[in-house]
Short mmCIF file of C-alpha atoms in Angstrom, two decimals:
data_model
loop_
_atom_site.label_atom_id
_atom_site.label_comp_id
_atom_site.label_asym_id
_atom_site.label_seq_id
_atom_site.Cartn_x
_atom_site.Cartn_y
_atom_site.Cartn_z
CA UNK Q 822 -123.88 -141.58 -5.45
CA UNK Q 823 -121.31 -142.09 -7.97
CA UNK Q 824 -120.47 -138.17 -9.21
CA UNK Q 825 -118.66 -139.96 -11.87
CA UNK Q 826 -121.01 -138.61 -14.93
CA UNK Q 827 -120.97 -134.91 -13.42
CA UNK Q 828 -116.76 -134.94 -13.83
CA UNK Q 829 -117.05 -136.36 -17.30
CA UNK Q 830 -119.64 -134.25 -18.24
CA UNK Q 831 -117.81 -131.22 -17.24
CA UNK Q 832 -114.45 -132.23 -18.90
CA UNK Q 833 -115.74 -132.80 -21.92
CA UNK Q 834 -117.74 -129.83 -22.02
CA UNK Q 835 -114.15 -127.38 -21.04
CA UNK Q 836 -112.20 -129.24 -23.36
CA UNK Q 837 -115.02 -128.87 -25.96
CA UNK Q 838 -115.22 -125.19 -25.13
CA UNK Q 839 -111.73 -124.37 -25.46
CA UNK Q 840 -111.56 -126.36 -28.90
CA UNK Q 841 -114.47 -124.38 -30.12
CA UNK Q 842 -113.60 -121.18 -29.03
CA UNK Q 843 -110.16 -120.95 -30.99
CA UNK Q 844 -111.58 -122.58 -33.94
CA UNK Q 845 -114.95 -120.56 -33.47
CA UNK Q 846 -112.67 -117.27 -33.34
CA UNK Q 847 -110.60 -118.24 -36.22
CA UNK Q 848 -113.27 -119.21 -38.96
CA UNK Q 849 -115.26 -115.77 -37.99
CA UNK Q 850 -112.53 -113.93 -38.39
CA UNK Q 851 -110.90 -115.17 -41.73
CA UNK Q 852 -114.22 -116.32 -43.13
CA UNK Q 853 -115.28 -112.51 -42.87
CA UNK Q 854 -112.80 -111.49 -45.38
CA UNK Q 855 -113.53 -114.20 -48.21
CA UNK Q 856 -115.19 -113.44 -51.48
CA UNK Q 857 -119.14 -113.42 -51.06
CA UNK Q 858 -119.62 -116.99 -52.36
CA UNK Q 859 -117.36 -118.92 -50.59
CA UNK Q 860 -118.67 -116.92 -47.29
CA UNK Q 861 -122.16 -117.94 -47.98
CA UNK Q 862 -121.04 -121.58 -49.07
CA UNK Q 863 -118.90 -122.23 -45.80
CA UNK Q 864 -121.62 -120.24 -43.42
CA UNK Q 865 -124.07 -122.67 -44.62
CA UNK Q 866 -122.04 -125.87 -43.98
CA UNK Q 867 -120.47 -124.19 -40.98
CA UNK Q 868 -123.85 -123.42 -39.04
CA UNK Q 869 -125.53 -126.34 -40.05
CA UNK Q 870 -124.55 -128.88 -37.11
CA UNK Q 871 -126.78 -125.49 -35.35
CA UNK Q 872 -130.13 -127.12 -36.80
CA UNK Q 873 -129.39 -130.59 -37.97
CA UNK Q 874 -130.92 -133.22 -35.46
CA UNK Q 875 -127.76 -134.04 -33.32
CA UNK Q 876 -128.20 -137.88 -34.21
CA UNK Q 877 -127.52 -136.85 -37.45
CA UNK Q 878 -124.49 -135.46 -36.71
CA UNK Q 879 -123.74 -138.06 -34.48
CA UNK Q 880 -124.24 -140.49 -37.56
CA UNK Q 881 -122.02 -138.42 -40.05
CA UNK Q 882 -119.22 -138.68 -37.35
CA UNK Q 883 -119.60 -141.97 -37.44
CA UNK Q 884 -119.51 -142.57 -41.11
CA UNK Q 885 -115.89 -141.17 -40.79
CA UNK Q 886 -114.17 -141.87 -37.30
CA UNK Q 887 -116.36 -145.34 -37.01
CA UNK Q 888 -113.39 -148.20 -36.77
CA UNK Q 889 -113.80 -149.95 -40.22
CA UNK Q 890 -114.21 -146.21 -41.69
CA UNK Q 891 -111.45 -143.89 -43.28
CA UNK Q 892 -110.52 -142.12 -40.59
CA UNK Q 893 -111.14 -144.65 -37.59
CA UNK Q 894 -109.67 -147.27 -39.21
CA UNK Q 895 -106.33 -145.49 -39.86
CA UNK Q 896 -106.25 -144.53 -36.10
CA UNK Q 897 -107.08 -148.09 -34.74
CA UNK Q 898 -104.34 -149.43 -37.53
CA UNK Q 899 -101.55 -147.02 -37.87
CA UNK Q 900 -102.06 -146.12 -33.62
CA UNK Q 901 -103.89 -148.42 -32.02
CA UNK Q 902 -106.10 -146.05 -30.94
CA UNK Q 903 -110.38 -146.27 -30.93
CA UNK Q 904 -112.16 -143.18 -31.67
CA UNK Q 905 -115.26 -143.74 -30.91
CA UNK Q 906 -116.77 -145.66 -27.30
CA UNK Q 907 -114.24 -143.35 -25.25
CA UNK Q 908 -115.12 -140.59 -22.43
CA UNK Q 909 -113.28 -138.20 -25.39
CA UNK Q 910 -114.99 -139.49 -28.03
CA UNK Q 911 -117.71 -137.13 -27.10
CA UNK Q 912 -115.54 -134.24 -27.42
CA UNK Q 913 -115.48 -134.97 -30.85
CA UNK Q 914 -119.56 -134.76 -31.40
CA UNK Q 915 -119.93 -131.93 -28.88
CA UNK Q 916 -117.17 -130.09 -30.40
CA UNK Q 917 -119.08 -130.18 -33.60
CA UNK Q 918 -122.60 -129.90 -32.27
CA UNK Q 919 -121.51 -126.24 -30.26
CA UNK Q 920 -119.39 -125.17 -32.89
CA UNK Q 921 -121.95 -122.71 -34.56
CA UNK Q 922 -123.05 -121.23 -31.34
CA UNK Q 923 -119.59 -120.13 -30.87
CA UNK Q 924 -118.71 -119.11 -34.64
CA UNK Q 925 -122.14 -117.14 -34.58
CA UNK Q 926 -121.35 -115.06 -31.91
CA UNK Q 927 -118.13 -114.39 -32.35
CA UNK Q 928 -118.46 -113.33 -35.94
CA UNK Q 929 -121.95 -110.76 -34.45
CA UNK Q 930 -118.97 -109.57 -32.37
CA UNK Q 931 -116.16 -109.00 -35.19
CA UNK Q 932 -118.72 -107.14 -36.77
CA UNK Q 933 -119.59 -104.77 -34.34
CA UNK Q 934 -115.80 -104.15 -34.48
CA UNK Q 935 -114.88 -100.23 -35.90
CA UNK Q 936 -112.15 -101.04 -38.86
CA UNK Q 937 -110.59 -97.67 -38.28
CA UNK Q 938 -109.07 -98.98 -35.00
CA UNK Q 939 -107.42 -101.93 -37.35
CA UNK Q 940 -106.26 -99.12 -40.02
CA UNK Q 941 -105.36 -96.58 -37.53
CA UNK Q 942 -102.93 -99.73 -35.21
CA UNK Q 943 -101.53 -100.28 -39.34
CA UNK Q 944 -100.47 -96.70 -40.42
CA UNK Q 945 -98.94 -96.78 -36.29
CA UNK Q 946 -96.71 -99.46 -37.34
CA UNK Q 947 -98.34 -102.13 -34.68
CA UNK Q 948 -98.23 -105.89 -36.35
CA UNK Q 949 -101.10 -107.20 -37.54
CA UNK Q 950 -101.31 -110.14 -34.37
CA UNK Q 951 -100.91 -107.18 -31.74
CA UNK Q 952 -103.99 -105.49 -33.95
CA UNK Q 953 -105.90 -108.65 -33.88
CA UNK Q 954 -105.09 -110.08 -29.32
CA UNK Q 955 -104.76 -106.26 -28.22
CA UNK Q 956 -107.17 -104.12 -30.13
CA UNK Q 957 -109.90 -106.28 -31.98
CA UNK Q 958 -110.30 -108.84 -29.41
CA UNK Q 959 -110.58 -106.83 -26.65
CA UNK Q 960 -113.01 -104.84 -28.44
CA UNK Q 961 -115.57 -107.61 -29.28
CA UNK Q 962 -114.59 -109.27 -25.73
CA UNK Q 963 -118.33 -109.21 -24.40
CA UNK Q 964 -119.89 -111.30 -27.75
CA UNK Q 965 -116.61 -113.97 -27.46
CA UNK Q 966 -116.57 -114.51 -23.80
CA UNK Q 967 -120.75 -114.68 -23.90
CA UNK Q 968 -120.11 -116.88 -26.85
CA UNK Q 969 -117.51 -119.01 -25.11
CA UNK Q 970 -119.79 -119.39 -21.99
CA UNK Q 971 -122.96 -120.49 -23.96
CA UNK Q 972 -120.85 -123.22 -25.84
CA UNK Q 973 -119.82 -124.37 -22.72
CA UNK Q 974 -123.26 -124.59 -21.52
CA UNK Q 975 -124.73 -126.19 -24.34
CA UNK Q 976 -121.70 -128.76 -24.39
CA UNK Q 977 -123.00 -129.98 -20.85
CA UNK Q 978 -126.26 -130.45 -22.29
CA UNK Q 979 -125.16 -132.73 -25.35
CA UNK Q 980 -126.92 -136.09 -25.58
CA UNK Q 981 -127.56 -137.13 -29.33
CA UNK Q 982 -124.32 -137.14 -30.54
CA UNK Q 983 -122.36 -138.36 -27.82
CA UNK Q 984 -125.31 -141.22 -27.20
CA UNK Q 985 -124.32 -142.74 -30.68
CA UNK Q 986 -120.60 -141.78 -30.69
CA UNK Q 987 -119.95 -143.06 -26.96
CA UNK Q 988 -122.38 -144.72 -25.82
CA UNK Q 989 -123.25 -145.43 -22.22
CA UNK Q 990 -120.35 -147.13 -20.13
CA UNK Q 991 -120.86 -146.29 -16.34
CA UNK Q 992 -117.24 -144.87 -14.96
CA UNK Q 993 -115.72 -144.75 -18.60
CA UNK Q 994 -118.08 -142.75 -21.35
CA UNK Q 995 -121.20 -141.84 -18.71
CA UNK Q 996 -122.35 -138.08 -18.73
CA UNK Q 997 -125.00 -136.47 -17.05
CA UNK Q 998 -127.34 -136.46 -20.20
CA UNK Q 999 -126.88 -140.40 -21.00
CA UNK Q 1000 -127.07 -141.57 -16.99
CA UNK Q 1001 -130.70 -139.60 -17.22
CA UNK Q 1002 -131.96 -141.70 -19.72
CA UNK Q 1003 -130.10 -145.12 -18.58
CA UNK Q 1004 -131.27 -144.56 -15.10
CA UNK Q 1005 -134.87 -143.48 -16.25
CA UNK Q 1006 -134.98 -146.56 -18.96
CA UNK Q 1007 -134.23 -148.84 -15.98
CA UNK Q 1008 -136.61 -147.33 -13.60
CA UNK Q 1009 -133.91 -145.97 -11.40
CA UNK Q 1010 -136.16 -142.58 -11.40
CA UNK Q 1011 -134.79 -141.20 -8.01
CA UNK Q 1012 -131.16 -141.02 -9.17
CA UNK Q 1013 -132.71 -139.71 -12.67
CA UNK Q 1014 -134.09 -137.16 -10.75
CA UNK Q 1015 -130.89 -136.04 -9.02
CA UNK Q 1016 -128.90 -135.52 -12.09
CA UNK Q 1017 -131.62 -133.95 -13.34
CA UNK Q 1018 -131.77 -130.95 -11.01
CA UNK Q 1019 -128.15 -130.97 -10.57
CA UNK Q 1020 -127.82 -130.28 -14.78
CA UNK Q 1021 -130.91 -127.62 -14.10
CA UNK Q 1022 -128.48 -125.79 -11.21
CA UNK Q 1023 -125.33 -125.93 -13.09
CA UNK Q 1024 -127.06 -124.78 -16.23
CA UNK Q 1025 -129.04 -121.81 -14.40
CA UNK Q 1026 -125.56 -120.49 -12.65
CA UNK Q 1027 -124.20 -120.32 -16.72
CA UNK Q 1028 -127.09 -118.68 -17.83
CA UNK Q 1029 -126.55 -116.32 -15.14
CA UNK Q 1030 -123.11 -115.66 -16.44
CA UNK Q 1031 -124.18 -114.88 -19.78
CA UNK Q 1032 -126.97 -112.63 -18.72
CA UNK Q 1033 -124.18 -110.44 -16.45
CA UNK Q 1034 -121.79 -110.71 -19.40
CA UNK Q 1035 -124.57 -109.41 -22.20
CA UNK Q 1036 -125.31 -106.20 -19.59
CA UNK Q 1037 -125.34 -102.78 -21.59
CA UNK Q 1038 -121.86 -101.74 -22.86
CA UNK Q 1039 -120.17 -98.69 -21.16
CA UNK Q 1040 -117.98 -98.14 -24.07
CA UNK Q 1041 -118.44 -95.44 -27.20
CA UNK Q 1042 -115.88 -93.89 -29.39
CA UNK V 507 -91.15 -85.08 -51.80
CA UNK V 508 -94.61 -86.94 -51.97
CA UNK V 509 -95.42 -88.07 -55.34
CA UNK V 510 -98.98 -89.16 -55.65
CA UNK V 511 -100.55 -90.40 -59.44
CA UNK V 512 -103.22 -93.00 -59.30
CA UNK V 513 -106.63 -94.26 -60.02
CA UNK V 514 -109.09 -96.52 -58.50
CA UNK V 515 -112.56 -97.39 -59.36
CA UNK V 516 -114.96 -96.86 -56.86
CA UNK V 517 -118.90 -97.57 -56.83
CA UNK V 518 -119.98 -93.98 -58.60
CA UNK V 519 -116.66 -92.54 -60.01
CA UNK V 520 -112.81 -93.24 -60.73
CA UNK V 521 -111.23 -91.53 -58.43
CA UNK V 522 -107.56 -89.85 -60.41
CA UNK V 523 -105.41 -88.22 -58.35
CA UNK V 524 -102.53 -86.81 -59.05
CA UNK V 525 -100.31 -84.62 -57.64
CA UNK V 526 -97.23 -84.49 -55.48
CA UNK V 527 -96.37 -81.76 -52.44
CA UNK V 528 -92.91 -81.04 -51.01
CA UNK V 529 -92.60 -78.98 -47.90
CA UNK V 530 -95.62 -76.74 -47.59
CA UNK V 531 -99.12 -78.38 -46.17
CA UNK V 532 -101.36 -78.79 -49.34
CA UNK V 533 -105.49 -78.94 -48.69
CA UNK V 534 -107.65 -81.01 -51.23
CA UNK V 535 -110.75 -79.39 -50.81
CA UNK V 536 -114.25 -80.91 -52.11
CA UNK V 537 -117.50 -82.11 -50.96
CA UNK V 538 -118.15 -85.18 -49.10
CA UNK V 539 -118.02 -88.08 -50.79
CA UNK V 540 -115.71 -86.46 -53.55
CA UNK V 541 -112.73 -89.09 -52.64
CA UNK V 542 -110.80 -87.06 -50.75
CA UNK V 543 -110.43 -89.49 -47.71
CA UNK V 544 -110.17 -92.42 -50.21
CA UNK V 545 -106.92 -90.42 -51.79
CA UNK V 546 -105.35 -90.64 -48.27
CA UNK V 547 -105.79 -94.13 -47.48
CA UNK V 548 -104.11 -94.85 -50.30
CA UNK V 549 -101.32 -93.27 -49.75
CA UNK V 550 -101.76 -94.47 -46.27
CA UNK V 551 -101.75 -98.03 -47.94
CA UNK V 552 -105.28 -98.60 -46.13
CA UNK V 553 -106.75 -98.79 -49.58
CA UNK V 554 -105.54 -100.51 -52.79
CA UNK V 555 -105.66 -98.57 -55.65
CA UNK V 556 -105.85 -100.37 -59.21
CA UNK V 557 -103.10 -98.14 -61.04
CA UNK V 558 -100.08 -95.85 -60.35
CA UNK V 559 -98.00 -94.78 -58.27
CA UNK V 560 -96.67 -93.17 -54.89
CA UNK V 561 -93.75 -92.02 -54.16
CA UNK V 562 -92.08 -90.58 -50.94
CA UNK V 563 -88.93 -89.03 -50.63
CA UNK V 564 -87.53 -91.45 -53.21
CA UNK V 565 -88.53 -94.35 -51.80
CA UNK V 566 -91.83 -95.78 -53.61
CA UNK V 567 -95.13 -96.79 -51.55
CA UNK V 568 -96.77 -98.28 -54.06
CA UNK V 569 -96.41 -99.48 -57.97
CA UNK V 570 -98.54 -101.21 -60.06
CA UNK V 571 -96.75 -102.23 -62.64
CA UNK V 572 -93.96 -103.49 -60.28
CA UNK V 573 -96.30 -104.85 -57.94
CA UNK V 574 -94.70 -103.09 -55.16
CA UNK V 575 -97.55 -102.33 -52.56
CA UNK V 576 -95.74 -101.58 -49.01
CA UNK V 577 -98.24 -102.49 -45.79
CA UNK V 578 -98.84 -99.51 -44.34
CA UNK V 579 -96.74 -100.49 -41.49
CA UNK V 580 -93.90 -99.94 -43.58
CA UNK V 581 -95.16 -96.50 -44.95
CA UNK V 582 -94.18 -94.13 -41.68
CA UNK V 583 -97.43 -91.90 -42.81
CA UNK V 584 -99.54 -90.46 -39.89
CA UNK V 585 -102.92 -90.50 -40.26
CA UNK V 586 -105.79 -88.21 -38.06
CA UNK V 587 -109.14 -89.97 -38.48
CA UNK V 588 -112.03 -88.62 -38.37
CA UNK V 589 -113.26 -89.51 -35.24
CA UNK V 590 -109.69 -89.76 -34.00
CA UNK V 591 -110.16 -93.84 -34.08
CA UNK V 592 -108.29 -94.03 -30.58
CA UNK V 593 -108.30 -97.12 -29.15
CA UNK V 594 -111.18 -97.63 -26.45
CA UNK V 595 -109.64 -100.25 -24.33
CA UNK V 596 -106.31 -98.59 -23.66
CA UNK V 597 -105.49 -95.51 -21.22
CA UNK V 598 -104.70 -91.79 -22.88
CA UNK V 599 -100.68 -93.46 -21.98
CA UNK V 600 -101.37 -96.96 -23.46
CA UNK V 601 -102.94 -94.92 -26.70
CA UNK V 602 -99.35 -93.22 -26.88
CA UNK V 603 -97.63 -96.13 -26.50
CA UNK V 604 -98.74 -98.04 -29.25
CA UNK V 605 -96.85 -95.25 -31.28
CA UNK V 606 -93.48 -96.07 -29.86
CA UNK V 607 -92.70 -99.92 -30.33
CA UNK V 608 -89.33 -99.23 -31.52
CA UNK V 609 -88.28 -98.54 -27.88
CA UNK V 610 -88.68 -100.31 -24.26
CA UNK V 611 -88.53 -99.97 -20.71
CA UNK V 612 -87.59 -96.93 -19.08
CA UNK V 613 -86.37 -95.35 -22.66
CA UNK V 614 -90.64 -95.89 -23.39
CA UNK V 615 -91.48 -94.59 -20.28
CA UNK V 616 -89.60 -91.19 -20.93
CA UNK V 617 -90.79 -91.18 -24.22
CA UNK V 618 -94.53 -91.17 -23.37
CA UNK V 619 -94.04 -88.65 -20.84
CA UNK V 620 -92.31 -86.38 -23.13
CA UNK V 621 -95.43 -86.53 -25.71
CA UNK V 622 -97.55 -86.23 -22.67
CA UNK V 623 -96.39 -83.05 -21.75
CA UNK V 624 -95.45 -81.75 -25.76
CA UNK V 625 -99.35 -82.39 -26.31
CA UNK V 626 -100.69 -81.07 -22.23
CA UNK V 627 -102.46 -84.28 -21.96
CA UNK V 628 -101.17 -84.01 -18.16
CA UNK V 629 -103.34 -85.84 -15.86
CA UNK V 630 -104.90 -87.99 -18.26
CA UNK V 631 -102.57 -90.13 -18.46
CA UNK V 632 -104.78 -93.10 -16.99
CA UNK V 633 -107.68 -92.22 -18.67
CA UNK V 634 -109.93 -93.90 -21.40
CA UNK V 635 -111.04 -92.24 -24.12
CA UNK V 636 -114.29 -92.44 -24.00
CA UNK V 637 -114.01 -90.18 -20.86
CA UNK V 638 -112.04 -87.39 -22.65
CA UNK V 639 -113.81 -84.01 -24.41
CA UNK V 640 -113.74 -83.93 -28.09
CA UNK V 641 -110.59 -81.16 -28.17
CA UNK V 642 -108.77 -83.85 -25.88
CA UNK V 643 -109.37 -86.63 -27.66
CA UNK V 644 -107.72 -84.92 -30.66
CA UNK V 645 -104.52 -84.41 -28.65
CA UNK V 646 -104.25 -87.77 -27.62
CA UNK V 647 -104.51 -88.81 -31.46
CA UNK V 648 -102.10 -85.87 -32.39
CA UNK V 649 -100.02 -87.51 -30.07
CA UNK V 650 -100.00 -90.90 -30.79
CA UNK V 651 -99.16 -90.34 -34.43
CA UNK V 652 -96.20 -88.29 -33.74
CA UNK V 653 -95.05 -90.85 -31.13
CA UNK V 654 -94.78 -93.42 -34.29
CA UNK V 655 -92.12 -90.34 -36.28
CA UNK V 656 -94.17 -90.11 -39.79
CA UNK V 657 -92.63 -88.65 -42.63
CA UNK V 658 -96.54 -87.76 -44.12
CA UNK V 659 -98.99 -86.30 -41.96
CA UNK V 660 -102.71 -86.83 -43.46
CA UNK V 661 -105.41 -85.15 -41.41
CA UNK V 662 -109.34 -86.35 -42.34
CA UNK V 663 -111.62 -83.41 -41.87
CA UNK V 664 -109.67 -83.03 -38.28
CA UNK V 665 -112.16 -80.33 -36.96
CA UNK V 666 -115.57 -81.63 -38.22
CA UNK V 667 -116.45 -83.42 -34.97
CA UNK V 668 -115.76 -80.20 -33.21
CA UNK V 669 -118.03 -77.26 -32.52
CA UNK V 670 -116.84 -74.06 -33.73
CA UNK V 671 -115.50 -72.64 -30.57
CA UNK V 672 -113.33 -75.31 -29.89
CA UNK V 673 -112.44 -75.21 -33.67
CA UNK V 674 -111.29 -71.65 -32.88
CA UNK V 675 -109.23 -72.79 -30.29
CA UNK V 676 -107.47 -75.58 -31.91
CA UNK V 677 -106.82 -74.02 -35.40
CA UNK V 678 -103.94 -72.23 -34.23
CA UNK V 679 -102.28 -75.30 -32.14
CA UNK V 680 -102.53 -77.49 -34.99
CA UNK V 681 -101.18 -74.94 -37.51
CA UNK V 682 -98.60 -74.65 -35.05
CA UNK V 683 -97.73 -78.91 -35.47
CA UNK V 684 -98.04 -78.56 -39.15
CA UNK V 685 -95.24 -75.64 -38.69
CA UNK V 686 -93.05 -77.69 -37.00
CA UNK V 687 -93.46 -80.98 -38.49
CA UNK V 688 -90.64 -81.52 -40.95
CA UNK V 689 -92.32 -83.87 -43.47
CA UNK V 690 -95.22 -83.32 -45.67
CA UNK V 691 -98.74 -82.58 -44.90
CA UNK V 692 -102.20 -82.83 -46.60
CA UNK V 693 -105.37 -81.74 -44.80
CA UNK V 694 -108.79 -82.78 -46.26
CA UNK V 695 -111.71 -80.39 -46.22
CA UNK V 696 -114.77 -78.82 -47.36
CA UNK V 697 -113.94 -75.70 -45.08
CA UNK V 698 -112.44 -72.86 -46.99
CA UNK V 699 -111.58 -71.48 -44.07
CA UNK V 700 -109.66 -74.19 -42.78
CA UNK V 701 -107.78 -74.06 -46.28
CA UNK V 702 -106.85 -70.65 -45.83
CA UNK V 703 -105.88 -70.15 -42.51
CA UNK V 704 -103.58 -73.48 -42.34
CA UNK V 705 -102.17 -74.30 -46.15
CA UNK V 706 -100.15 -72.73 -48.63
CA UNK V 707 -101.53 -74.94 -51.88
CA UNK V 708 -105.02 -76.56 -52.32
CA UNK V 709 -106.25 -79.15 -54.81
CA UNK V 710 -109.78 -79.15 -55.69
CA UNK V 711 -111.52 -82.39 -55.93
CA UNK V 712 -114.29 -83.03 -57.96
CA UNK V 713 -116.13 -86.67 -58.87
CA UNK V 714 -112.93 -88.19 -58.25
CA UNK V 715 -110.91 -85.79 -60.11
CA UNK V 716 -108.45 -83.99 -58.33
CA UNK V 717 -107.44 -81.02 -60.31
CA UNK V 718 -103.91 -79.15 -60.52
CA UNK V 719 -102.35 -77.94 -57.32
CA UNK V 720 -102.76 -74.10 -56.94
CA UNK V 721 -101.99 -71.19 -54.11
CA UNK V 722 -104.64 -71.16 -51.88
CA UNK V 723 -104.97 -67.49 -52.56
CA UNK V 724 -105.86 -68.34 -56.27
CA UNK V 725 -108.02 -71.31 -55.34
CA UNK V 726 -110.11 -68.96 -52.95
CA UNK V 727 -110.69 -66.62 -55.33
CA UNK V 728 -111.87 -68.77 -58.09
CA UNK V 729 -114.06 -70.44 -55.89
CA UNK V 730 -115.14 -66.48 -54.76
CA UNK V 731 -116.19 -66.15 -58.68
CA UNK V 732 -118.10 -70.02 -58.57
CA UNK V 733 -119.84 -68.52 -55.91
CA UNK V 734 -120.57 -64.89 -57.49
CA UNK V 735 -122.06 -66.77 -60.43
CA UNK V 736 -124.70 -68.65 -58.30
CA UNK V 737 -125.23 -65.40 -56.71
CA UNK V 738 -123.88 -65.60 -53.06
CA UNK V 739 -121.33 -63.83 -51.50
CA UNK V 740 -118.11 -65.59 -49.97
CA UNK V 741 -116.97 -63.52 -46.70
CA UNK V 742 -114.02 -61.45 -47.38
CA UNK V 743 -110.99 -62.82 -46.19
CA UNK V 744 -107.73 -60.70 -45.07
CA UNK V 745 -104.62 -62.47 -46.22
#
């Protein structure tokens, strides 16, 4: 059996992770302090990917990284590189499919967070990126590593997105999601069903992860 | 010398305070929600207010009309919270700490032991706050701020998240720190007791107003009249 699929699947997914985490992090917490209307404006846009069908998404992507489009076509041109049809390709649609999931959380989290602590670290003299990596983060660490975990767990899951923006290549863009519905569309059904119980176990051990991680909090005042 | 003169709209009132203190602790005394901890977080530079000016020891905090607005890193004011806002992931030492970044290695390790001990927070040194008593938790704060040398000492309502015995027990330790304590204070209350027993001056605040400074003799007794008029007699203090 060619595992192939499982260590793309799973390096996309990380790398996908990591990206959304930072960015995740970032937009929650400077997106908290804009004016109302430009929060509600950029929560909208930003959550969407959450509920659009991901073959929409996968088609917007497209529309800009697609080789005769803006984007693409500067790459191929200027770099001679091809966004789309590559194993990282799909980092790009998974990265944008997850991204709520991980921007939701982590803003419930920052939320959650008592602004005294910030205000009492400021009148102590500490700077404002020891307030934010030592006292905030720390803080809201349950709701951002939960976060982190189920965006890594929904990454594995992708198929929409990376369907249309990589396609199916055995050895080069194959995941576990696309070989399930090659090898089912082509009757292979007893290598279908493998990958399929292997994405059920792997998907059960993360959910386990997040349940342990979402346990009561020990922590008041 | 603290210089305090400013205004700031907030969702019921403008609050206006202005006053200035030099030396001896000064209470502003006033019912919740009269602005009282909004006046300290501006001077603490939490808050933002939209005119005046603050002044400390010549060196200005905050000006409107010269747009000078220093963070509050940059202020050296030490502020009590409340509920002591000490930071729940870090031990009773790591708390401490976070007052002293202007030193390192072994110099910060003598340092934290020395507030240790000045505040008898022996043997907690490795614990979490969530695990201390309310009268601890205080000390730890107390500690922290004077680990970070303020020239202003603000203290929020410092005993209203005690119960009154350990309120009994503390008043004289922290009128002891305010003693000792070379800059200014300011204690916010709406304990007249508190005002008596621990400043010299209060300012009442009303609305958002804070009225002139006066002794703390003279306030009591005025407020010994308000309280004659409604028909209810203020226990007799011997000063």
């Amino acid at each position: 059996m060619d595992l192939y699929p499982l260590y793309n699947s799973l390096r996309i997914a990380a790398i996908s992770a990591m990206i959304v985490f930072f960015a995740g992090i970032a937009c929650a917490y400077y997106i908290a302090k804009l004016p109302r209307v430009l929060k509600g404006i950029l929560d909208v846009l930003l959550t969407l990917p959450l509920v659009l069908p991901p073959t929409v998404v996968g088609y917007l992507l497209l529309l800009v990284l697609g080789p005769k489009r803006p984007v693409g076509s500067f790459f191929l041109e200027s770099f001679d590189i091809r966004l789309t049809m590559r194993w990282w390709s799909a980092v790009f649609a998974v990265s944008v499919v997850v991204f709520p999931l991980m921007y939701r959380t982590a803003r419930g989290a920052f939320e959650q967070f008592d602004e005294n602590l910030a205000d009492a670290g400021r009148t102590l003299g500490l700077r404002n990126s020891y307030i934010f990596w030592r006292i905030r983060i720390p803080y809201c660490k349950q709701g951002i590593i939960a976060g982190a975990v189920l965006s890594f767990a929904r990454a594995l899951g992708e198929y929409g997105a990376t369907s249309m923006i990589a396609g199916y290549t055995p050895g080069k863009t194959a995941t576990i999601s696309t070989a399930v519905y090659q090898l089912w569309r082509t009757g292979n059904d007893e290598l279908a069903l493998k990958w399929v119980l292997i994405n059920i176990a792997i998907s059960a051990v993360v959910l386990l992860c997040v349940n342990l991680l979402e346990r009561p909090q020990r922590r008041k005042g | 010398m603290l210089t305090v003169d400013i205004e700031k709209r907030l969702d019921r009132f403008t609050l206006k305070a202005r006053f200035s203190c030099s030396g001896e602790p000064l209470a502003l005394f006033g019912a919740s929600g009269a602005g009282k901890s909004m006046t300290l977080k501006c001077i603490a530079g939490i808050e933002k207010p939209d005119r005046g000016y603050i002044e400390l020891n010549g060196n200005v905090l905050f000006d409107s009309e010269k747009h000078i607005n220093l963070p509050p890193q940059k202020r050296k004011v030490g502020y009590l919270f409340q509920d002591y806002a000490l930071f729940p992931d870090m031990t009773v030492s790591q708390n401490i700490a976070t007052g002293l970044t202007r030193y390192r290695g072994k110099e910060k390790t003598a340092k934290i032991n020395e507030f240790i001990s000045r505040f008898h927070l022996d043997g907690l040194e490795s614990k979490r706050p969530a695990t201390l008593s309310g009268g601890e938790k205080q000390r730890v704060a107390l500690a922290r701020i004077f680990a970070s040398a303020p020239d202003v000492l603000l203290l929020d309502e410092p005993f209203s998240s005690l119960d009154s015995y350990l309120k009994l027990e503390l008043l004289p330790y922290i009128k002891n720190i305010i003693k000792d304590f070379k800059g200014e204070s300011i204690l916010v209350t709406h304990n007249i007791d508190e005002v008596l027993y621990l400043c010299d001056h209060a300012a009442p605040i009303n609305n958002g107003v804070i009225e002139s400074t006066r002794e703390a003799t003279v306030f009591y007794n005025e407020l010994q009249e308000q309280y004659k008029k409604a028909g209810i007699s203020l226990p007799e203090y011997h000063l």
